[in-house]
mmCIF file of C-alpha atoms in Angstrom:
data_model
loop_
_atom_site.group_PDB
_atom_site.id
_atom_site.type_symbol
_atom_site.label_atom_id
_atom_site.label_comp_id
_atom_site.label_asym_id
_atom_site.label_seq_id
_atom_site.Cartn_x
_atom_site.Cartn_y
_atom_site.Cartn_z
ATOM 1 C CA MET A 1 -19.539 -56.494 5.464
ATOM 2 C CA LEU A 2 -17.204 -54.791 3.015
ATOM 3 C CA VAL A 3 -19.632 -51.882 2.577
ATOM 4 C CA LYS A 4 -19.831 -51.391 6.361
ATOM 5 C CA LEU A 5 -16.032 -51.420 6.583
ATOM 6 C CA VAL A 6 -15.687 -48.814 3.834
ATOM 7 C CA VAL A 7 -18.396 -46.584 5.316
ATOM 8 C CA GLY A 8 -16.896 -46.902 8.781
ATOM 9 C CA SER A 9 -13.418 -46.042 7.498
ATOM 10 C CA LEU A 10 -14.727 -42.986 5.659
ATOM 11 C CA PHE A 11 -16.606 -41.868 8.782
ATOM 12 C CA LEU A 12 -13.472 -42.177 10.935
ATOM 13 C CA PHE A 13 -11.446 -40.324 8.307
ATOM 14 C CA LEU A 14 -13.956 -37.461 8.241
ATOM 15 C CA ILE A 15 -14.011 -37.271 12.048
ATOM 16 C CA GLN A 16 -10.215 -37.117 12.059
ATOM 17 C CA MET A 17 -10.183 -34.319 9.463
ATOM 18 C CA VAL A 18 -12.845 -32.337 11.340
ATOM 19 C CA LEU A 19 -10.950 -32.611 14.641
ATOM 20 C CA LYS A 20 -7.673 -31.665 12.955
ATOM 21 C CA THR A 21 -9.323 -28.655 11.299
ATOM 22 C CA VAL A 22 -10.857 -27.501 14.598
ATOM 23 C CA TYR A 23 -7.449 -27.812 16.245
ATOM 24 C CA TYR A 24 -5.697 -25.792 13.536
ATOM 25 C CA MET A 25 -8.339 -23.069 13.720
ATOM 26 C CA GLY A 26 -7.313 -22.459 17.340
ATOM 27 C CA PHE A 27 -10.642 -22.524 19.194
ATOM 28 C CA HIS A 28 -8.781 -23.825 22.272
ATOM 29 C CA LEU A 29 -6.132 -21.082 22.389
ATOM 30 C CA HIS A 30 -5.852 -18.004 24.615
ATOM 31 C CA TYR A 31 -3.460 -15.048 24.450
ATOM 32 C CA ASN A 32 -2.609 -12.171 26.794
ATOM 33 C CA GLU A 33 -2.523 -8.622 25.427
ATOM 34 C CA HIS A 34 0.794 -6.773 25.609
ATOM 35 C CA TYR A 35 2.683 -3.960 23.794
ATOM 36 C CA PRO A 36 6.410 -3.097 23.604
ATOM 37 C CA GLY A 37 5.614 0.507 24.622
ATOM 38 C CA LYS A 38 3.047 3.224 23.965
ATOM 39 C CA CYS A 39 0.970 2.521 20.828
ATOM 40 C CA GLU A 40 -1.228 4.828 18.747
ATOM 41 C CA ASN A 41 -3.115 4.791 15.472
ATOM 42 C CA ILE A 42 -1.497 6.671 12.605
ATOM 43 C CA ASP A 43 -3.164 9.767 11.145
ATOM 44 C CA GLY A 44 -3.641 10.347 7.441
ATOM 45 C CA ILE A 45 -4.461 6.795 6.418
ATOM 46 C CA GLY A 46 -7.888 5.244 6.182
ATOM 47 C CA ILE A 47 -8.652 1.558 6.468
ATOM 48 C CA GLY A 48 -6.078 -0.959 5.295
ATOM 49 C CA SER A 49 -2.271 -1.123 5.198
ATOM 50 C CA GLU A 50 -1.799 -4.719 4.081
ATOM 51 C CA ASP A 51 1.904 -4.567 3.273
ATOM 52 C CA PHE A 52 4.789 -2.144 3.263
ATOM 53 C CA TYR A 53 8.432 -1.806 2.300
ATOM 54 C CA THR A 54 11.020 0.242 4.205
ATOM 55 C CA PHE A 55 14.210 1.546 2.593
ATOM 56 C CA THR A 56 17.415 2.076 4.582
ATOM 57 C CA ASP A 57 16.670 5.807 4.924
ATOM 58 C CA GLY A 58 13.427 5.073 6.779
ATOM 59 C CA LEU A 59 11.011 5.905 3.948
ATOM 60 C CA THR A 60 8.221 3.343 4.021
ATOM 61 C CA PHE A 61 5.719 2.691 1.216
ATOM 62 C CA ILE A 62 2.366 1.254 2.321
ATOM 63 C CA THR A 63 -0.232 -0.512 0.157
ATOM 64 C CA SER A 64 -3.904 0.093 0.917
ATOM 65 C CA GLY A 65 -7.186 -0.915 -0.705
ATOM 66 C CA LEU A 66 -6.840 -4.684 -0.989
ATOM 67 C CA ALA A 67 -9.794 -6.243 -2.803
ATOM 68 C CA LEU A 68 -10.431 -9.244 -5.013
ATOM 69 C CA GLN A 69 -12.848 -9.747 -7.865
ATOM 70 C CA ASN A 70 -16.427 -10.688 -6.956
ATOM 71 C CA GLU A 71 -16.327 -9.390 -3.395
ATOM 72 C CA PRO A 72 -19.726 -9.982 -1.696
ATOM 73 C CA ALA A 73 -22.220 -7.127 -1.850
ATOM 74 C CA HIS A 74 -21.986 -6.296 1.866
ATOM 75 C CA LYS A 75 -18.194 -5.924 1.597
ATOM 76 C CA GLN A 76 -18.477 -3.759 -1.508
ATOM 77 C CA GLU A 77 -20.881 -1.520 0.408
ATOM 78 C CA TYR A 78 -18.420 -1.340 3.300
ATOM 79 C CA MET A 79 -15.598 -0.348 0.955
ATOM 80 C CA VAL A 80 -17.690 2.358 -0.675
ATOM 81 C CA LYS A 81 -18.846 3.668 2.709
ATOM 82 C CA HIS A 82 -15.255 3.947 3.966
ATOM 83 C CA ASN A 83 -13.825 5.144 0.640
ATOM 84 C CA ILE A 84 -11.507 2.142 0.354
ATOM 85 C CA VAL A 85 -9.757 2.342 -3.004
ATOM 86 C CA GLY A 86 -6.291 1.418 -4.229
ATOM 87 C CA ARG A 87 -3.663 3.733 -2.738
ATOM 88 C CA ILE A 88 -0.020 3.818 -1.747
ATOM 89 C CA TYR A 89 1.003 5.895 1.257
ATOM 90 C CA LEU A 90 4.380 7.185 2.409
ATOM 91 C CA PHE A 91 5.529 7.050 6.029
ATOM 92 C CA ASP A 92 8.832 8.510 7.249
ATOM 93 C CA PHE A 93 10.363 6.896 10.350
ATOM 94 C CA ASN A 94 12.595 9.950 10.781
ATOM 95 C CA LYS A 95 9.682 12.234 11.625
ATOM 96 C CA ASN A 96 8.247 12.375 15.110
ATOM 97 C CA LYS A 97 4.593 12.532 14.087
ATOM 98 C CA ALA A 98 2.679 9.308 13.496
ATOM 99 C CA LYS A 99 1.341 10.448 10.146
ATOM 100 C CA VAL A 100 1.382 9.311 6.519
ATOM 101 C CA GLU A 101 0.697 11.020 3.199
ATOM 102 C CA GLU A 102 -0.931 9.590 0.101
ATOM 103 C CA LEU A 103 1.236 9.449 -3.022
ATOM 104 C CA SER A 104 -0.162 10.393 -6.411
ATOM 105 C CA ILE A 105 0.157 7.716 -9.082
ATOM 106 C CA VAL A 106 0.773 8.688 -12.713
ATOM 107 C CA GLY A 107 1.421 6.825 -15.945
ATOM 108 C CA SER A 108 -0.437 4.105 -17.816
ATOM 109 C CA ASN A 109 2.248 1.912 -19.334
ATOM 110 C CA GLY A 110 0.982 -1.456 -20.563
ATOM 111 C CA GLY A 111 -2.640 -0.557 -19.961
ATOM 112 C CA PHE A 112 -2.323 0.204 -16.240
ATOM 113 C CA ASN A 113 -5.331 2.098 -14.912
ATOM 114 C CA VAL A 114 -5.108 3.538 -11.412
ATOM 115 C CA LYS A 115 -8.909 3.281 -11.087
ATOM 116 C CA LEU A 116 -8.554 -0.507 -11.370
ATOM 117 C CA PHE A 117 -5.662 -0.651 -8.914
ATOM 118 C CA TYR A 118 -6.116 -2.994 -5.933
ATOM 119 C CA PRO A 119 -2.642 -3.350 -4.378
ATOM 120 C CA HIS A 120 -1.513 -6.239 -2.197
ATOM 121 C CA GLY A 121 2.147 -7.196 -1.607
ATOM 122 C CA ILE A 122 4.985 -4.737 -2.193
ATOM 123 C CA SER A 123 8.779 -4.810 -2.455
ATOM 124 C CA GLY A 124 11.437 -2.210 -3.209
ATOM 125 C CA TRP A 125 14.827 -1.924 -4.867
ATOM 126 C CA LEU A 126 17.385 0.878 -4.822
ATOM 127 C CA ASP A 127 18.972 1.004 -8.281
ATOM 128 C CA GLU A 128 22.547 2.031 -9.126
ATOM 129 C CA SER A 129 21.525 5.662 -9.601
ATOM 130 C CA GLY A 130 19.808 5.843 -6.204
ATOM 131 C CA LYS A 131 16.246 5.694 -7.555
ATOM 132 C CA LYS A 132 13.667 3.888 -5.445
ATOM 133 C CA ILE A 133 11.885 1.216 -7.496
ATOM 134 C CA LEU A 134 8.719 -0.482 -6.243
ATOM 135 C CA PHE A 135 7.076 -3.722 -7.352
ATOM 136 C CA VAL A 136 3.420 -4.043 -6.310
ATOM 137 C CA VAL A 137 0.954 -6.923 -6.650
ATOM 138 C CA ASN A 138 -2.230 -5.700 -8.312
ATOM 139 C CA HIS A 139 -5.544 -7.591 -8.295
ATOM 140 C CA ASP A 140 -7.131 -6.000 -11.341
ATOM 141 C CA GLU A 141 -10.910 -5.592 -11.206
ATOM 142 C CA HIS A 142 -11.315 -7.913 -14.199
ATOM 143 C CA GLY A 143 -9.959 -10.922 -12.293
ATOM 144 C CA VAL A 144 -6.399 -10.904 -13.630
ATOM 145 C CA ASP A 145 -3.360 -10.385 -11.432
ATOM 146 C CA PHE A 146 -0.404 -8.203 -12.408
ATOM 147 C CA ILE A 147 2.797 -6.989 -10.834
ATOM 148 C CA GLU A 148 3.245 -3.265 -11.364
ATOM 149 C CA LYS A 149 6.594 -1.473 -11.402
ATOM 150 C CA PHE A 150 6.833 2.125 -10.171
ATOM 151 C CA GLU A 151 9.559 4.711 -9.788
ATOM 152 C CA PHE A 152 9.352 7.090 -6.816
ATOM 153 C CA ILE A 153 9.638 10.790 -7.718
ATOM 154 C CA PRO A 154 10.487 12.334 -4.316
ATOM 155 C CA GLU A 155 10.247 16.012 -5.257
ATOM 156 C CA LYS A 156 6.644 15.492 -6.412
ATOM 157 C CA LYS A 157 5.677 12.830 -3.845
ATOM 158 C CA GLN A 158 4.653 10.798 -6.821
ATOM 159 C CA LEU A 159 4.843 7.237 -8.128
ATOM 160 C CA LYS A 160 5.444 6.944 -11.839
ATOM 161 C CA HIS A 161 4.171 3.724 -13.388
ATOM 162 C CA VAL A 162 6.960 2.168 -15.454
ATOM 163 C CA LYS A 163 5.932 -1.340 -16.451
ATOM 164 C CA ARG A 164 3.434 -4.099 -15.778
ATOM 165 C CA TYR A 165 4.192 -7.796 -15.662
ATOM 166 C CA ARG A 166 1.764 -10.575 -16.527
ATOM 167 C CA ASP A 167 2.169 -14.321 -17.051
ATOM 168 C CA ASP A 168 0.079 -17.487 -16.816
ATOM 169 C CA THR A 169 2.068 -18.462 -13.706
ATOM 170 C CA MET A 170 0.342 -15.573 -11.906
ATOM 171 C CA LEU A 171 -2.688 -17.258 -10.343
ATOM 172 C CA LEU A 172 -3.728 -15.557 -7.114
ATOM 173 C CA VAL A 173 -0.584 -13.568 -6.378
ATOM 174 C CA ASN A 174 -0.004 -12.548 -2.776
ATOM 175 C CA ASP A 175 3.434 -11.006 -2.339
ATOM 176 C CA VAL A 176 6.539 -10.023 -4.298
ATOM 177 C CA GLN A 177 10.256 -9.782 -3.483
ATOM 178 C CA ALA A 178 12.542 -7.727 -5.728
ATOM 179 C CA THR A 179 15.950 -9.186 -6.610
ATOM 180 C CA SER A 180 17.068 -6.363 -8.922
ATOM 181 C CA LYS A 181 15.505 -3.368 -10.662
ATOM 182 C CA ASP A 182 14.028 -5.766 -13.246
ATOM 183 C CA SER A 183 13.609 -9.156 -11.501
ATOM 184 C CA PHE A 184 11.626 -10.596 -8.615
ATOM 185 C CA TYR A 185 10.063 -13.594 -6.885
ATOM 186 C CA PHE A 186 6.339 -13.791 -6.168
ATOM 187 C CA THR A 187 4.040 -16.137 -4.250
ATOM 188 C CA ASN A 188 0.761 -17.685 -5.357
ATOM 189 C CA SER A 189 -1.592 -18.181 -2.408
ATOM 190 C CA ALA A 190 -4.187 -20.151 -4.399
ATOM 191 C CA THR A 191 -4.631 -21.870 -7.730
ATOM 192 C CA ASP A 192 -7.606 -19.632 -8.519
ATOM 193 C CA ARG A 193 -9.861 -17.019 -6.882
ATOM 194 C CA ILE A 194 -12.856 -19.213 -6.087
ATOM 195 C CA GLN A 195 -11.359 -21.670 -3.592
ATOM 196 C CA PRO A 196 -13.235 -21.195 -0.282
ATOM 197 C CA TRP A 197 -10.845 -20.978 2.654
ATOM 198 C CA TRP A 198 -12.658 -23.700 4.615
ATOM 199 C CA PHE A 199 -12.262 -26.132 1.694
ATOM 200 C CA VAL A 200 -8.530 -25.428 1.445
ATOM 201 C CA MET A 201 -8.196 -25.762 5.219
ATOM 202 C CA PHE A 202 -10.151 -29.010 5.429
ATOM 203 C CA CYS A 203 -8.485 -30.737 2.497
ATOM 204 C CA ARG A 204 -5.011 -29.284 3.280
ATOM 205 C CA LEU A 205 -4.193 -28.651 -0.366
ATOM 206 C CA ALA A 206 -0.469 -27.891 -0.681
ATOM 207 C CA TRP A 207 -0.739 -26.711 -4.268
ATOM 208 C CA ASN A 208 0.870 -23.274 -4.118
ATOM 209 C CA THR A 209 4.071 -21.993 -5.668
ATOM 210 C CA VAL A 210 6.861 -19.433 -5.696
ATOM 211 C CA VAL A 211 7.748 -18.091 -9.155
ATOM 212 C CA TYR A 212 10.844 -16.235 -10.335
ATOM 213 C CA CYS A 213 10.805 -13.612 -13.109
ATOM 214 C CA ASP A 214 14.065 -12.367 -14.643
ATOM 215 C CA GLY A 215 12.248 -9.480 -16.305
ATOM 216 C CA SER A 216 10.715 -11.429 -19.164
ATOM 217 C CA ASN A 217 10.873 -15.173 -18.404
ATOM 218 C CA TYR A 218 9.013 -16.930 -15.601
ATOM 219 C CA LYS A 219 9.707 -20.238 -13.848
ATOM 220 C CA ILE A 220 8.330 -22.040 -10.806
ATOM 221 C CA VAL A 221 11.164 -22.331 -8.282
ATOM 222 C CA LEU A 222 9.298 -23.784 -5.284
ATOM 223 C CA ASP A 223 6.059 -25.712 -4.930
ATOM 224 C CA ASP A 224 4.044 -27.866 -2.511
ATOM 225 C CA LEU A 225 3.223 -24.859 -0.336
ATOM 226 C CA PHE A 226 0.028 -24.673 1.725
ATOM 227 C CA VAL A 227 -1.184 -21.144 0.962
ATOM 228 C CA ALA A 228 2.042 -19.250 0.245
ATOM 229 C CA ASN A 229 1.824 -15.740 1.642
ATOM 230 C CA GLY A 230 4.608 -13.246 2.395
ATOM 231 C CA ILE A 231 8.065 -13.530 0.883
ATOM 232 C CA ALA A 232 11.322 -11.775 1.777
ATOM 233 C CA MET A 233 15.031 -12.099 1.048
ATOM 234 C CA SER A 234 18.052 -11.902 3.334
ATOM 235 C CA ASN A 235 20.215 -8.809 3.032
ATOM 236 C CA ASP A 236 22.996 -10.745 1.294
ATOM 237 C CA GLY A 237 20.530 -12.350 -1.140
ATOM 238 C CA ARG A 238 21.474 -15.908 -0.153
ATOM 239 C CA TYR A 239 18.204 -16.926 1.484
ATOM 240 C CA VAL A 240 14.511 -16.439 0.785
ATOM 241 C CA TYR A 241 11.835 -16.688 3.480
ATOM 242 C CA ILE A 242 8.254 -17.704 2.679
ATOM 243 C CA ALA A 243 5.249 -17.614 5.003
ATOM 244 C CA ASN A 244 3.591 -21.011 4.500
ATOM 245 C CA ILE A 245 0.547 -19.743 6.303
ATOM 246 C CA MET A 246 -1.712 -22.785 6.631
ATOM 247 C CA ASN A 247 1.197 -24.945 7.800
ATOM 248 C CA GLN A 248 1.924 -22.294 10.456
ATOM 249 C CA GLU A 249 5.563 -22.170 9.438
ATOM 250 C CA ILE A 250 8.263 -20.099 7.800
ATOM 251 C CA VAL A 251 10.069 -21.821 4.942
ATOM 252 C CA VAL A 252 13.746 -20.926 4.695
ATOM 253 C CA ALA A 253 15.024 -21.561 1.170
ATOM 254 C CA GLU A 254 18.563 -21.319 -0.118
ATOM 255 C CA ARG A 255 18.880 -19.302 -3.308
ATOM 256 C CA LYS A 256 20.947 -20.909 -6.056
ATOM 257 C CA SER A 257 22.960 -19.137 -8.774
ATOM 258 C CA ASN A 258 20.167 -19.781 -11.304
ATOM 259 C CA ASN A 259 17.611 -18.320 -8.801
ATOM 260 C CA ASP A 260 16.078 -21.717 -8.023
ATOM 261 C CA LEU A 261 15.098 -22.186 -4.373
ATOM 262 C CA VAL A 262 15.904 -25.229 -2.243
ATOM 263 C CA LYS A 263 14.173 -25.716 1.110
ATOM 264 C CA LYS A 264 16.679 -25.444 3.944
ATOM 265 C CA GLN A 265 14.516 -25.170 7.061
ATOM 266 C CA LEU A 266 10.848 -25.378 8.050
ATOM 267 C CA PHE A 267 10.401 -23.336 11.221
ATOM 268 C CA PRO A 268 7.063 -23.687 13.103
ATOM 269 C CA VAL A 269 5.586 -20.463 14.501
ATOM 270 C CA TYR A 270 2.316 -21.924 15.884
ATOM 271 C CA THR A 271 0.318 -19.060 14.432
ATOM 272 C CA TYR A 272 -0.704 -17.983 10.917
ATOM 273 C CA PRO A 273 2.134 -15.854 9.460
ATOM 274 C CA ASP A 274 1.269 -13.189 6.900
ATOM 275 C CA ASN A 275 3.978 -10.853 5.559
ATOM 276 C CA ILE A 276 7.694 -11.008 6.370
ATOM 277 C CA ILE A 277 10.168 -8.127 6.666
ATOM 278 C CA VAL A 278 13.920 -8.652 7.113
ATOM 279 C CA ASP A 279 15.687 -6.355 9.581
ATOM 280 C CA MET A 280 18.217 -4.432 7.503
ATOM 281 C CA LYS A 281 20.919 -4.642 10.197
ATOM 282 C CA THR A 282 20.492 -8.032 11.868
ATOM 283 C CA ASP A 283 18.741 -10.199 9.233
ATOM 284 C CA ASN A 284 16.137 -11.085 11.874
ATOM 285 C CA LEU A 285 12.556 -11.386 10.671
ATOM 286 C CA TYR A 286 9.454 -9.411 11.638
ATOM 287 C CA ILE A 287 6.181 -11.230 11.047
ATOM 288 C CA GLY A 288 2.637 -9.891 11.072
ATOM 289 C CA ALA A 289 0.491 -12.850 12.125
ATOM 290 C CA HIS A 290 -3.073 -14.031 12.776
ATOM 291 C CA PRO A 291 -3.505 -16.241 15.881
ATOM 292 C CA PHE A 292 -7.014 -17.411 14.898
ATOM 293 C CA ILE A 293 -7.520 -18.237 11.227
ATOM 294 C CA TYR A 294 -11.313 -18.372 11.492
ATOM 295 C CA LYS A 295 -11.431 -14.868 12.977
ATOM 296 C CA ILE A 296 -9.258 -13.250 10.313
ATOM 297 C CA ASN A 297 -11.298 -14.922 7.591
ATOM 298 C CA GLN A 298 -14.467 -13.555 9.181
ATOM 299 C CA ALA A 299 -12.896 -10.088 9.393
ATOM 300 C CA VAL A 300 -11.810 -10.179 5.756
ATOM 301 C CA GLU A 301 -15.345 -11.006 4.632
ATOM 302 C CA TYR A 302 -17.101 -8.869 7.272
ATOM 303 C CA PRO A 303 -14.679 -6.003 8.066
ATOM 304 C CA ASP A 304 -16.714 -4.841 11.081
ATOM 305 C CA HIS A 305 -15.645 -8.010 12.914
ATOM 306 C CA HIS A 306 -12.534 -7.890 15.088
ATOM 307 C CA SER A 307 -9.634 -10.302 14.713
ATOM 308 C CA PRO A 308 -6.561 -10.385 17.006
ATOM 309 C CA SER A 309 -3.243 -8.919 15.904
ATOM 310 C CA GLN A 310 0.167 -10.400 16.646
ATOM 311 C CA VAL A 311 3.761 -9.452 15.803
ATOM 312 C CA LEU A 312 6.636 -11.930 16.035
ATOM 313 C CA LEU A 313 10.380 -11.391 15.978
ATOM 314 C CA LEU A 314 12.320 -14.367 14.615
ATOM 315 C CA TYR A 315 16.032 -14.470 15.391
ATOM 316 C CA VAL A 316 18.177 -15.595 12.446
ATOM 317 C CA LYS A 317 21.779 -16.826 12.343
ATOM 318 C CA ASP A 318 23.562 -18.067 9.202
ATOM 319 C CA GLY A 319 20.250 -18.252 7.384
ATOM 320 C CA ASN A 320 18.582 -20.443 10.008
ATOM 321 C CA ILE A 321 15.815 -19.297 12.345
ATOM 322 C CA LYS A 322 16.903 -20.019 15.914
ATOM 323 C CA LYS A 323 14.044 -18.820 18.114
ATOM 324 C CA THR A 324 10.996 -16.601 18.156
ATOM 325 C CA ARG A 325 9.619 -13.872 20.375
ATOM 326 C CA GLU A 326 6.195 -12.222 20.512
ATOM 327 C CA LEU A 327 6.566 -8.420 20.412
ATOM 328 C CA PHE A 328 2.907 -7.410 20.326
ATOM 329 C CA TYR A 329 -0.552 -8.855 20.873
ATOM 330 C CA ASN A 330 -3.905 -7.071 20.696
ATOM 331 C CA ASP A 331 -7.382 -8.601 20.788
ATOM 332 C CA GLY A 332 -8.461 -6.580 17.754
ATOM 333 C CA ASP A 333 -9.763 -3.290 19.124
ATOM 334 C CA LEU A 334 -6.600 -1.244 18.511
ATOM 335 C CA ILE A 335 -5.771 -3.071 15.276
ATOM 336 C CA THR A 336 -7.571 -5.954 13.574
ATOM 337 C CA GLY A 337 -5.815 -8.462 11.331
ATOM 338 C CA SER A 338 -2.143 -7.488 11.580
ATOM 339 C CA SER A 339 -0.538 -8.404 8.277
ATOM 340 C CA VAL A 340 2.934 -6.813 8.428
ATOM 341 C CA ALA A 341 5.342 -5.203 10.892
ATOM 342 C CA ILE A 342 8.828 -3.716 11.195
ATOM 343 C CA VAL A 343 10.982 -2.138 13.912
ATOM 344 C CA PHE A 344 13.026 0.881 12.797
ATOM 345 C CA ASN A 345 14.584 3.575 15.014
ATOM 346 C CA SER A 346 12.989 2.002 18.121
ATOM 347 C CA LYS A 347 9.526 2.298 16.582
ATOM 348 C CA LEU A 348 7.252 -0.611 15.676
ATOM 349 C CA LEU A 349 5.006 -0.033 12.640
ATOM 350 C CA ILE A 350 2.122 -2.486 12.219
ATOM 351 C CA GLY A 351 -0.164 -2.758 9.186
ATOM 352 C CA SER A 352 -3.521 -4.487 8.799
ATOM 353 C CA VAL A 353 -5.532 -6.177 6.076
ATOM 354 C CA LEU A 354 -8.612 -3.924 6.357
ATOM 355 C CA HIS A 355 -8.253 -1.952 9.564
ATOM 356 C CA LYS A 356 -6.128 0.724 11.204
ATOM 357 C CA THR A 357 -2.365 1.243 11.169
ATOM 358 C CA VAL A 358 -0.437 1.395 14.435
ATOM 359 C CA LEU A 359 2.892 2.852 15.562
ATOM 360 C CA CYS A 360 4.402 1.761 18.898
ATOM 361 C CA ASP A 361 7.422 2.807 20.924
ATOM 362 C CA VAL A 362 9.789 -0.086 21.506
ATOM 363 C CA ASN A 363 10.928 0.119 25.101
ATOM 364 C CA VAL A 364 12.103 -3.485 25.388
ATOM 365 C CA PRO A 365 15.484 -4.933 24.378
ATOM 366 C CA LEU A 366 15.404 -6.857 21.101
#
């Protein structure tokens, strides 16, 4: 009798978990395509624009060539066929043409090798002398994650490698947020590189963290996150926003004087948020998102597959998210797997994990 009770309970538990997983994957959902204005693919960039950072002058730095260690053979072949390697592009919102240019990368401080450069998240900082500093997540080919620091040399259209950061708290790093020219937060989206997404989804393992680095010391400042993804900071530095992707929510955390983070708000977005960009005038948030988690995971593993793209605008007041609005939705033909977005000068720039980059006119009031 006891054995039957235990077996029956386990069976019911598994059924519950399967149904919950199917629900979260969104098989029942439907969306309608819409744009804020005319949209077009950007020239000069190949496949992939996973994250970008825009300075107040409109110069935008775009990471391309995201890859992890031990990618399956068919994906490696795809990357070779399409010449997908680690690059950083420059886009200028002040120019009329939808075009980018690739930046040359020089320097090898700390053992950095541009041939082993697989960039992911990116953040920028304008130092006291006016120099543009970039921090970039790098998934080194040998299975170790770093955060690389660059200085932009505008007259040469060049990025000079300055320093690389490495610590045991860097597990599978996703995104980075600069807090000064020497310090930053970063998110870990997994505890290692071999966790299959379906296992994480099914078991709902909230094991991920946000870490703070003051330039030399590292400390975990937030934990219990369910696949921590993008991270951004309010313009006044008081709040930090984290995309808790598998919980379909944005975590609003208050930043303390010692740089610890305390959860202030959990805002549901009912989609899978990727990277976050803070509007430099309003403090509102732009989110690149994935409506169907199973489709984006298929597209990441098999880049020929299409996955819908979605952009959200989250309205913020006094550090709290008040409401959300969908700015863009595409079934995946124009752009697959939207990972990041920003509106600047009435233009919407949208990046993707391993697909095209899109620029749209914004003809709707925000």
